[in-house]
Coordinates of C-alpha atoms and ligand atoms in Angstrom, one line a residue:
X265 CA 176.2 121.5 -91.1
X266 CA 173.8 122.0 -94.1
X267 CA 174.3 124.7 -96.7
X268 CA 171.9 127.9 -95.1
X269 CA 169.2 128.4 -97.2
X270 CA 169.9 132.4 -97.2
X271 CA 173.3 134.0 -96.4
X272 CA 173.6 137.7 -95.3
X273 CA 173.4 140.4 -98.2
X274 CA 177.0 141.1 -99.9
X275 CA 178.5 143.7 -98.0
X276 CA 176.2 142.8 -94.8
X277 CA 177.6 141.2 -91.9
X278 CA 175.8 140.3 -88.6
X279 CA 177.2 141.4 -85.2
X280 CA 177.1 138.5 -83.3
X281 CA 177.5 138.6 -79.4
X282 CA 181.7 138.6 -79.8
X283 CA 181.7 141.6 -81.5
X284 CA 178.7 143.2 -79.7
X285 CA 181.4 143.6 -76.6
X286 CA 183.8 145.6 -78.8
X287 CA 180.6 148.1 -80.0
X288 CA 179.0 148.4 -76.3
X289 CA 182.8 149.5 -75.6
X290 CA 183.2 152.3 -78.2
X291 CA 179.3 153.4 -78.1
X292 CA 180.0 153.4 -74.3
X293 CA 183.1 155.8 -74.7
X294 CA 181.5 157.4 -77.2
X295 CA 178.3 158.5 -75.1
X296 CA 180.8 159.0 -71.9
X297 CA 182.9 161.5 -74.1
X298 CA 180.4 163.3 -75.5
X299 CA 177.9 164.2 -72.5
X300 CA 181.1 165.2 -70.7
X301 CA 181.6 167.5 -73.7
X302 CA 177.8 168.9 -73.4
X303 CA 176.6 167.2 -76.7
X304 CA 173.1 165.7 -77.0
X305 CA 171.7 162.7 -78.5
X306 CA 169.8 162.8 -81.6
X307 CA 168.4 160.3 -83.9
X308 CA 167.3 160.8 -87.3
X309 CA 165.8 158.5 -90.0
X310 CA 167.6 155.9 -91.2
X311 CA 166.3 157.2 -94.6
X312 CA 165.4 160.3 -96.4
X313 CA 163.8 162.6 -99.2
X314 CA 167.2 161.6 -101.3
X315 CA 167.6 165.0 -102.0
X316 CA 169.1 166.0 -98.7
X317 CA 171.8 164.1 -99.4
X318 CA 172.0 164.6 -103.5
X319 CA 171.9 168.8 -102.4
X320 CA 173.3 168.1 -99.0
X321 CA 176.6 165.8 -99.6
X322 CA 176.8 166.5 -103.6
X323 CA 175.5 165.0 -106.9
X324 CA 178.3 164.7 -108.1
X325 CA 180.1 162.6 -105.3
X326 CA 180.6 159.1 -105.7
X327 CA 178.9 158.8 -102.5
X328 CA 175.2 160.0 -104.3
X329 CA 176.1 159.2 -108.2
X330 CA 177.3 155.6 -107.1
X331 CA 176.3 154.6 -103.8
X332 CA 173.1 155.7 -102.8
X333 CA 170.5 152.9 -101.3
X334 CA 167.3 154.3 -103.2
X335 CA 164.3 153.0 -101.5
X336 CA 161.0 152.8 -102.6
X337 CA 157.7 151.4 -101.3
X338 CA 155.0 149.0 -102.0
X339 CA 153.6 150.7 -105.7
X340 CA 150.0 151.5 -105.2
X341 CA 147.5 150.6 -108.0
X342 CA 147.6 153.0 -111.6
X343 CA 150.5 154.6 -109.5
X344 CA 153.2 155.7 -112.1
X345 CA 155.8 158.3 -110.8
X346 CA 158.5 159.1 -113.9
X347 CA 161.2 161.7 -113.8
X348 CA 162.2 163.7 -117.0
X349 CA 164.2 160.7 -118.1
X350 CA 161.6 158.5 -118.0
X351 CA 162.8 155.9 -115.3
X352 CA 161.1 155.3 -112.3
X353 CA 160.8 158.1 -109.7
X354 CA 162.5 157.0 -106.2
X355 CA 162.1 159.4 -103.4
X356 CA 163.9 158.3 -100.3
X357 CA 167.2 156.9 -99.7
X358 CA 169.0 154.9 -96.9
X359 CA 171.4 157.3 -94.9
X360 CA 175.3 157.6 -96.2
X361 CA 175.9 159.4 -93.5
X362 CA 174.4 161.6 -90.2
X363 CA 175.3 165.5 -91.0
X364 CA 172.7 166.0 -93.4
X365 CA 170.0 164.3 -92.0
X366 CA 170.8 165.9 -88.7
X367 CA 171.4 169.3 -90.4
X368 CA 167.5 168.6 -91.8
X369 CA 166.6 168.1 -88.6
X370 CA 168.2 171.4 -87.1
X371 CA 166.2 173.7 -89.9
X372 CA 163.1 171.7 -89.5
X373 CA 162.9 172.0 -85.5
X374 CA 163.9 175.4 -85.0
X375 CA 167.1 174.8 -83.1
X376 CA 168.5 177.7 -84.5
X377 CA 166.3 179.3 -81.5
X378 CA 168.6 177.2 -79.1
X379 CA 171.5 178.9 -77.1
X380 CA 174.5 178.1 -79.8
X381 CA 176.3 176.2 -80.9
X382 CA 174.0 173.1 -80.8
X383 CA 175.9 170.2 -80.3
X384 CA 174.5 166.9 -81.3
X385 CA 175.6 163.2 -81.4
X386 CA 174.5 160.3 -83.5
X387 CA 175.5 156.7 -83.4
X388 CA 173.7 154.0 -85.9
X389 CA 173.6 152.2 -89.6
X390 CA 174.7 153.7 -92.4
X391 CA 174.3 152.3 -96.2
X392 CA 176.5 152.8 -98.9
X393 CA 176.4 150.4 -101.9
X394 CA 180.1 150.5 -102.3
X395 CA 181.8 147.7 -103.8
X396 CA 182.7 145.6 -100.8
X397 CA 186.0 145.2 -99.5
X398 CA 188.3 145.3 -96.5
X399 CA 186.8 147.4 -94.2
X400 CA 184.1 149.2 -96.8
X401 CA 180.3 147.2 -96.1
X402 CA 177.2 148.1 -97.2
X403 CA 175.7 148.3 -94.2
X404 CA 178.4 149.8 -91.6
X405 CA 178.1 152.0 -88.5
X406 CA 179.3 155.5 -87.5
X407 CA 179.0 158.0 -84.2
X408 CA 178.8 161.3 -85.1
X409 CA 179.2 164.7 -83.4
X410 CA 178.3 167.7 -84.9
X411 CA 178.7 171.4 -83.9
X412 CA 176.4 174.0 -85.5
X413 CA 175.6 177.6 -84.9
X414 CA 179.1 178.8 -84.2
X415 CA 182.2 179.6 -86.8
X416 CA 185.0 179.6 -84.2
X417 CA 188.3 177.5 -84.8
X418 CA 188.2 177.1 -81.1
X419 CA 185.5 174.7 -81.7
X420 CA 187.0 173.1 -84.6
X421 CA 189.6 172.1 -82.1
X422 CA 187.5 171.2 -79.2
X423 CA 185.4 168.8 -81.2
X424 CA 189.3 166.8 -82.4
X425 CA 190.3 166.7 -78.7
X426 CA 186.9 164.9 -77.7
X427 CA 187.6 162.4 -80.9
X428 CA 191.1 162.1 -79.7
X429 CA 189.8 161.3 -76.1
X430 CA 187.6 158.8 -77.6
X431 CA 190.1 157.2 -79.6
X432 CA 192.5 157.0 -76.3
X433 CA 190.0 155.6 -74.1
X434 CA 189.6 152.7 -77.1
X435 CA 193.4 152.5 -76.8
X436 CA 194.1 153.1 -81.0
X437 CA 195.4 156.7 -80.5
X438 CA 198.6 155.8 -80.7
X439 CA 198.0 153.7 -84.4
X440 CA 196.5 156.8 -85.9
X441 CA 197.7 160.2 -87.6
X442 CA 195.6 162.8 -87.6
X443 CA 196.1 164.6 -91.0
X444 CA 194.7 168.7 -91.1
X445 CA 194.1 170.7 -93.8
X446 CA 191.9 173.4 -94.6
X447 CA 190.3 173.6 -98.1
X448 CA 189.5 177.5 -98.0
X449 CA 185.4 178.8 -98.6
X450 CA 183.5 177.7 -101.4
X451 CA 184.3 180.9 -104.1
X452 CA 188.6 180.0 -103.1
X453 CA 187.7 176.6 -103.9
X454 CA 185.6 177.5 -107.4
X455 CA 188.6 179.6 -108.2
X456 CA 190.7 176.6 -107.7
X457 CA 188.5 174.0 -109.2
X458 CA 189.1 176.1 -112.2
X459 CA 192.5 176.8 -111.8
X460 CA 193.1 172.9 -111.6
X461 CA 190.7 172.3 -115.1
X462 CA 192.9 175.1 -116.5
X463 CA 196.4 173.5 -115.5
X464 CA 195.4 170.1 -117.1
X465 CA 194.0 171.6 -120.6
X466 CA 195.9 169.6 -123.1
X467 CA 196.8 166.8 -120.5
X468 CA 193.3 165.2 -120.3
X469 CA 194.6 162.2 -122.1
X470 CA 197.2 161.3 -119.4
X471 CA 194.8 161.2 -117.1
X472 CA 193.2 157.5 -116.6
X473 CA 189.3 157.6 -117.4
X474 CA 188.4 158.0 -114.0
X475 CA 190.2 161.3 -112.8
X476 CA 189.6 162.6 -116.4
X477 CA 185.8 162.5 -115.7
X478 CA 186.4 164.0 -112.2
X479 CA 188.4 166.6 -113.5
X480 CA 185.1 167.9 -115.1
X481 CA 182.9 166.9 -111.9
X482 CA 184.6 167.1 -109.2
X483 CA 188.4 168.3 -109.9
X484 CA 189.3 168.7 -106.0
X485 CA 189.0 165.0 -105.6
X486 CA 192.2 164.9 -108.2
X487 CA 193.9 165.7 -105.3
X488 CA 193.7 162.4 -103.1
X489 CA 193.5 160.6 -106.6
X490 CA 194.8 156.9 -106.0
X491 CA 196.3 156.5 -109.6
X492 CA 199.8 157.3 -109.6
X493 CA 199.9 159.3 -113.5
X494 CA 197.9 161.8 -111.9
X495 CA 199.9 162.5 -109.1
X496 CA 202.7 162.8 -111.1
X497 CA 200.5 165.5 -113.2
X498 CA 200.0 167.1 -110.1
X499 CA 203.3 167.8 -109.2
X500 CA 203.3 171.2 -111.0
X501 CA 199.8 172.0 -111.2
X502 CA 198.6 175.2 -108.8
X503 CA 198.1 173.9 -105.1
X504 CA 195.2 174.3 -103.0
X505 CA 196.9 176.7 -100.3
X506 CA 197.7 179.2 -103.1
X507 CA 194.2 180.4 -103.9
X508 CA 193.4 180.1 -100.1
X509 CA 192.0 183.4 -98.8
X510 CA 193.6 185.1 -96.0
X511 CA 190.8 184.3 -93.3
X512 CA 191.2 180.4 -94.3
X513 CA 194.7 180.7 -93.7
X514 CA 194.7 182.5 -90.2
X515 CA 191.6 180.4 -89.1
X516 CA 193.7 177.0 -90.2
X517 CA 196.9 178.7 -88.2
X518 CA 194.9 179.4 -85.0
X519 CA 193.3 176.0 -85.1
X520 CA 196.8 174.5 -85.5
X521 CA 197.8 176.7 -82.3
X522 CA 194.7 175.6 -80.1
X523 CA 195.8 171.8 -81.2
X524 CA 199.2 172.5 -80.2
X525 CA 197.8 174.0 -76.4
X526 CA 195.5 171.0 -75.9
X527 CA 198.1 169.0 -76.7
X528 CA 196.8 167.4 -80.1
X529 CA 199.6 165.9 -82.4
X530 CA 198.4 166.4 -86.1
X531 CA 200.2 166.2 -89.5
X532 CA 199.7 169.2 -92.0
X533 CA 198.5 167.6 -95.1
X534 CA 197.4 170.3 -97.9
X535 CA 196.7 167.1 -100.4
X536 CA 194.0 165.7 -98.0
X537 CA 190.3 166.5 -99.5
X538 CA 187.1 164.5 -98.5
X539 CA 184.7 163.1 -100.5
X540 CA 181.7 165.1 -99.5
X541 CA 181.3 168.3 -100.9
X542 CA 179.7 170.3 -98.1
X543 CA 183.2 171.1 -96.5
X544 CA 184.7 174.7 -96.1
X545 CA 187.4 175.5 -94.6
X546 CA 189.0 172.5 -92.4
X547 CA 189.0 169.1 -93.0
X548 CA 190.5 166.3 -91.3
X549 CA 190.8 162.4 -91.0
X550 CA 192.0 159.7 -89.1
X551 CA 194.4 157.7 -90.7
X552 CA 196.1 154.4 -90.2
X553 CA 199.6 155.3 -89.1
X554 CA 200.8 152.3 -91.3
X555 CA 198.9 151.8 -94.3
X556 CA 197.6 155.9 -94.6
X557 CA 194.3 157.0 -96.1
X558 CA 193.1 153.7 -97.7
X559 CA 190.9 153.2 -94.4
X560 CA 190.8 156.2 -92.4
X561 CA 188.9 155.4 -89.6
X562 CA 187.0 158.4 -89.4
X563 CA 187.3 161.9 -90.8
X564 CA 185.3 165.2 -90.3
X565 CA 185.4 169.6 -90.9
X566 CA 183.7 172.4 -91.6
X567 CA 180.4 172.9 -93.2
X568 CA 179.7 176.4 -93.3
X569 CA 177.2 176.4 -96.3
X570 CA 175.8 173.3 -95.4
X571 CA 172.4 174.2 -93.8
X572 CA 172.0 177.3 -96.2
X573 CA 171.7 174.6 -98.8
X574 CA 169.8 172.7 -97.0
X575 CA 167.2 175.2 -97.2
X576 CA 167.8 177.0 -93.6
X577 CA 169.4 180.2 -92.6
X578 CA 172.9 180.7 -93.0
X579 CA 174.7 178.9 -90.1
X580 CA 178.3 177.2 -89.9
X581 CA 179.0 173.8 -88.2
X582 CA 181.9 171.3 -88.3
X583 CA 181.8 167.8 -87.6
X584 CA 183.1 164.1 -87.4
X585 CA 182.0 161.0 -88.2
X586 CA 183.9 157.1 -87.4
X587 CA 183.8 154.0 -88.6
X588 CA 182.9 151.8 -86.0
X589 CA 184.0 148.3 -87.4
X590 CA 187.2 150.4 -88.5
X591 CA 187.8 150.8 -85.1
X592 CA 187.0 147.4 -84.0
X593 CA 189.5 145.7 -86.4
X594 CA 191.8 148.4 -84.9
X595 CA 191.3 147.1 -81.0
X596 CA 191.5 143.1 -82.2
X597 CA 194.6 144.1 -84.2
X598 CA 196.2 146.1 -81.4
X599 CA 195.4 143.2 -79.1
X600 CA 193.0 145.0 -76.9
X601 CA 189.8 143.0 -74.8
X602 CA 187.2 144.3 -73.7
X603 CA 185.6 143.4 -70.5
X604 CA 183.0 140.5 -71.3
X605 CA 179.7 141.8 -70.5
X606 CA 177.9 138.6 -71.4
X607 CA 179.5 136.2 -68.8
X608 CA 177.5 133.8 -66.6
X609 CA 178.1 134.0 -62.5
X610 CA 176.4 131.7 -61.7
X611 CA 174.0 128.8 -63.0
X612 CA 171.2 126.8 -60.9
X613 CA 170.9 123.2 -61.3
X614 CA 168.2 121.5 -59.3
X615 CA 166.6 118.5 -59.2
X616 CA 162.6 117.7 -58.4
X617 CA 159.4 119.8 -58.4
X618 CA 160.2 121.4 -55.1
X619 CA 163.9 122.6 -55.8
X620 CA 162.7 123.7 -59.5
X621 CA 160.1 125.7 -57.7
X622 CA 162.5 127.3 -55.0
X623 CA 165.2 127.6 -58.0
X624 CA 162.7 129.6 -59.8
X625 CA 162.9 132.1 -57.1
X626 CA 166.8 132.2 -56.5
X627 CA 167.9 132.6 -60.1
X628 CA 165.2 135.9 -60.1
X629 CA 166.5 137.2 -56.8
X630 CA 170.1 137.0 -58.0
X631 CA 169.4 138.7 -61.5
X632 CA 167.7 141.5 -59.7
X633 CA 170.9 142.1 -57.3
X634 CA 172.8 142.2 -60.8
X635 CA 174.3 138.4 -60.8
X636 CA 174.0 137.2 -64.3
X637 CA 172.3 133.8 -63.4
X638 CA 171.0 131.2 -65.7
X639 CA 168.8 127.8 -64.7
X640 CA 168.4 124.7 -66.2
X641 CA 164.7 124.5 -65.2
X642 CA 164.1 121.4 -67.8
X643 CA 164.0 117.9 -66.2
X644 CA 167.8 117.1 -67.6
X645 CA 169.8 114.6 -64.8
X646 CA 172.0 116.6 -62.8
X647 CA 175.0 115.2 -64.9
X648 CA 173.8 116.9 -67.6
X649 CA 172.9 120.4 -66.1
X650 CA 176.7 120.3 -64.7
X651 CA 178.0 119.8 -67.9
X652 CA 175.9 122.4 -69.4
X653 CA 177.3 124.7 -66.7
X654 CA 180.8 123.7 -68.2
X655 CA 179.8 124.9 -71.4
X656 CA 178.1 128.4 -70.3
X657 CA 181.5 128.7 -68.4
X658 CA 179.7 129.6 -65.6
X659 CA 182.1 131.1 -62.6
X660 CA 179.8 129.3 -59.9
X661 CA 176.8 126.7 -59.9
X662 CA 174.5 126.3 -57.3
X663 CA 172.9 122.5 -56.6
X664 CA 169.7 122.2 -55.3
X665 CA 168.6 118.4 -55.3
X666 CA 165.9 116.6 -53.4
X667 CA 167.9 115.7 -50.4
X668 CA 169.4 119.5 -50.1
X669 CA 165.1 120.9 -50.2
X670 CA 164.9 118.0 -47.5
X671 CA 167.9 119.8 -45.0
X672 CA 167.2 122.9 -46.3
X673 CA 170.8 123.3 -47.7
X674 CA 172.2 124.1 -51.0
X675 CA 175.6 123.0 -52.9
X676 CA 177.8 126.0 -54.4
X677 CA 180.4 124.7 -56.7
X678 CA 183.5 127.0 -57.9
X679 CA 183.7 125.5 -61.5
X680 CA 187.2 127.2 -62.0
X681 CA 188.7 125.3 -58.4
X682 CA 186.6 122.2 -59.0
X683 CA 185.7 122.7 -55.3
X684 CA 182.1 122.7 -53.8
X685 CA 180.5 122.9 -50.1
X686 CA 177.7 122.5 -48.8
X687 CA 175.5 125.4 -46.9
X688 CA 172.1 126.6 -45.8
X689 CA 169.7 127.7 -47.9
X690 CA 169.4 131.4 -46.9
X691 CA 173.4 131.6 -47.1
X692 CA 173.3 131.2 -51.3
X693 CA 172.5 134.3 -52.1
X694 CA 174.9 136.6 -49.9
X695 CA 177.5 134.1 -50.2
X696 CA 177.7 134.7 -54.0
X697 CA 177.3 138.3 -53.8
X698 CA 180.2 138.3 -51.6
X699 CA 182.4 136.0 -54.0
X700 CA 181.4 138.0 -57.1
X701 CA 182.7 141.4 -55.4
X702 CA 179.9 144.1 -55.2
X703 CA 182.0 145.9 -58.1
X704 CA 181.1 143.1 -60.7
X705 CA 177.3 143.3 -60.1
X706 CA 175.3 144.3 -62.9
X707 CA 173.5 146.9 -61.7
X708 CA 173.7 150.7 -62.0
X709 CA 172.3 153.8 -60.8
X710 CA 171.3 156.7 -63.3
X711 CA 171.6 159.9 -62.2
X712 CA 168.6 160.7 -60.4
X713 CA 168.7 157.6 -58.1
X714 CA 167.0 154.9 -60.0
X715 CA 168.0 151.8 -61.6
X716 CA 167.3 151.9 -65.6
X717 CA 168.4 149.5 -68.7
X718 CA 171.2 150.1 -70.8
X719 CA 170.5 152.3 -73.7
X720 CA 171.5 150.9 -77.7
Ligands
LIG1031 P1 183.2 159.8 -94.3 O1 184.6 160.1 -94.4 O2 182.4 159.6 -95.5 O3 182.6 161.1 -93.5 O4 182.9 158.6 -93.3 C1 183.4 158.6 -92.0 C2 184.0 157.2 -91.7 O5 183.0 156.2 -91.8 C3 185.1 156.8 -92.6 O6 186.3 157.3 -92.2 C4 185.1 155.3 -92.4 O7 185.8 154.9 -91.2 C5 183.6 155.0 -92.2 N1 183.1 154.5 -93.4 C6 182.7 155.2 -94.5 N2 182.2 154.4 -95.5 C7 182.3 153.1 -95.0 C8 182.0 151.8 -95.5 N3 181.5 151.6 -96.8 N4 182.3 150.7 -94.7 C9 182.8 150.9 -93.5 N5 183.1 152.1 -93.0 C10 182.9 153.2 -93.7 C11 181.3 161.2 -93.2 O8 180.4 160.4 -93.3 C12 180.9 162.6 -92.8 N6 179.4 162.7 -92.5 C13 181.7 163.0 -91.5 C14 181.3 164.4 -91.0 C15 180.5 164.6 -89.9 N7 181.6 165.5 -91.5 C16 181.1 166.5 -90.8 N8 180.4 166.0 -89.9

């Protein structure tokens, strides 16, 4: 094979077809779990004004100050946009994530007028230019549910025990810990931020360059800090549950109880922060049961202030988002399959312009009773349309050569037996409904009665 002329974009990957069955699976549980659980689909724009995510998520999180996707289009003639520091004024960005956006779309469509709490789901691209790794990309996917109108820790725990029944019907429940922890309401968490700058006066230096900048930026992300000198530092400094208000604590304790009645395993984790800063209150993540928070496969809380900031009224919501190819590597590691949507039942070879013609009608009439059928309608030998068959893997074929149009019969091989027989025409169709099982047919009802396509 020849060197491609253009590769996919660092941090890109395509989803081919092999892959495509693992994300029909979890967008199919995912949509399942989630209508069960009375939430609605929503899509927003894959990008943005950038400020709802530099107000919405943070400036100063490494998610906007180093990953943001700035977009910008074509430049129109004499057109010169500068901000105050003279650079080049870009005004959207690619989506880091769904709770803003969707958020934006709550204020800007009046949903606050809707019986509460509005519950919404998202599933799509999301674009982070994040130094690629294991399990971090570029371009990646989420689903994302989101609960907003309502400040109740009953629903805090009602959204974890729909991810949990996600992540059960995916069959990776059992490789995950789900770590809790509740951060306290923004003026607990000032308090603390300034407790924690406090603590390390004189200690700056020990800190490696990175944490000493978030110290001034960002100081709760100290917390989950990867470098080991500043969880040594940590050790003694104040700890987040100590400047937590009493309503933060109670709210964290009755969620904990209403995890323990539905049954929810967790892990109490008062180090565990997130890297957005709209959260309040709880937070929580998914973690590998083995190799901890280095690739959570999703994670979620509270954003009371969120919407507020956004420019809306004041209304609370908590939420989840989770990394979909996360979760795939997750299934291929834990050896599950998923069923293989894409096989072929049955493929027509024929032979002549009258069996072409007459196979032009079969393989329709079998596609629209749900067979997955495929014809070689090109003027190949029949040699060569049965070894094509081998290669689709094809569970049946079904001959049709001049002599067969002449008796009005038809050949139907089983490729996996190697056996074939001879039969009439009309009998082709029935006879392979009846070998598939009406079960395996792909065909489906909706709701009110009539057949539809699959949705993304
Ligand atoms: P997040 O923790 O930034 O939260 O992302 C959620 C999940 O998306 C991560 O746990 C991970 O599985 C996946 N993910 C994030 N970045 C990448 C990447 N570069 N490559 C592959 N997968 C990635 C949020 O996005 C919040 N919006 C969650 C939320 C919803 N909070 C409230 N509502």
């Amino acid at each position: 094979m020849s060197e491609p002329l253009f590769r996919t974009p660092k941090g890109t990957h395509d989803v081919l077809p092999e892959d495509h069955q693992y994300m029909t699976y979890i967008k199919k549980a995912v949509r399942h779990r989630s209508r069960q659980a009375g939430y609605k689909r929503i899509d927003t724009p894959m990008f943005e004004y950038r400020g709802v995510f530099e107000r919405g998520i943070g400036a100063h999180t490494d998610i906007v100050e180093k990953e943001l996707f700035l977009v910008s289009g074509p430049r129109r003639k004499n057109q010169e946009v500068h901000s105050s520091n003279g650079e080049e004024e870009v005004e959207f960005a690619l989506r880091p994530e769904f709770t803003a956006g969707i958020c934006r779309a709550y204020i800007e469509h009046g949903m606050q007028q809707l019986p509460q709490p509005v519950e919404l789901y998202s599933i799509g691209q999301c674009f982070r230019y994040d130094r690629p790794q294991k399990g971090r990309y570029r371009q990646f996917h989420q689903f994302d549910l989101e609960v907003i109108g309502l400040r109740d820790p009953s629903l805090d725990a009602q959204l974890i025990y729909v991810l949990t029944k996600i992540l059960s019907d995916l069959r990776i429940l059992d490789r995950l810990t789900l770590q809790m922890n509740n951060i306290g309401m923004t003026d607990n968490r000032i308090a603390y931020m300034q407790a924690l700058r406090d603590y390390f006066i004189g200690k700056e230096r020990h800190l490696p360059e990175e944490d000493a900048r978030r110290l001034q930026t960002n100081p709760l992300r100290l917390l989950d800090s990867k470098h080991e000198d500043t969880q040594i530092l940590l050790k003694n400094a104040p700890s987040l549950d100590q400047s937590l208000s009493d309503e933060s604590r109670q709210f964290h304790a009755t969620l904990l109880e209403y995890l323990d009645e539905l049954g929810v395993a967790y892990v109490h984790n008062p180090r565990l922060v997130r890297g957005l800063d709209y959260y309040t209150q709880t937070v929580f993540e998914f973690w590998d049961s083995s190799s901890g928070a280095q690739n959570a496969i999703g994670g979620g809380g509270r954003y009371d202030g969120l919407i507020e900031l956004l420019g809306g009224n004041p209304t609370p919501g908590v939420g989840f988002a989770g990394g979909i190819e996360r979760m795939i590597w997750h299934m291929k590691e834990a050896g599950v399959t998923v069923p293989n949507k894409d096989q072929v039942d049955v493929f027509v070879a024929q032979l002549g312009p009258e069996a072409k013609k007459k196979c032009l009608s079969l393989v329709a009439q079998l596609r629209e009773l749900g067979v997955h059928a495929l014809g070689a309608l090109g003027e190949a030998s029949l040699k060569s349309q049965m070894r094509l068959a081998d290669k689709f893997e094809a569970t049946y074929t079904l001959l049709l050569g001049k002599l067969e149009v002449k008796e009005g019969t038809i050949i139907l091989r089983d490729m996996r037996a190697g056996k074939q027989k001879q039969i009439p025409f009309g009998q082709a169709i029935p006879e392979v409904v009846e070998l598939l099982g009406k079960q395996n047919l792909d065909t489906y009802v909706l709701r009110d009665g009539i057949g539809g396509v699959d949705e993304d």
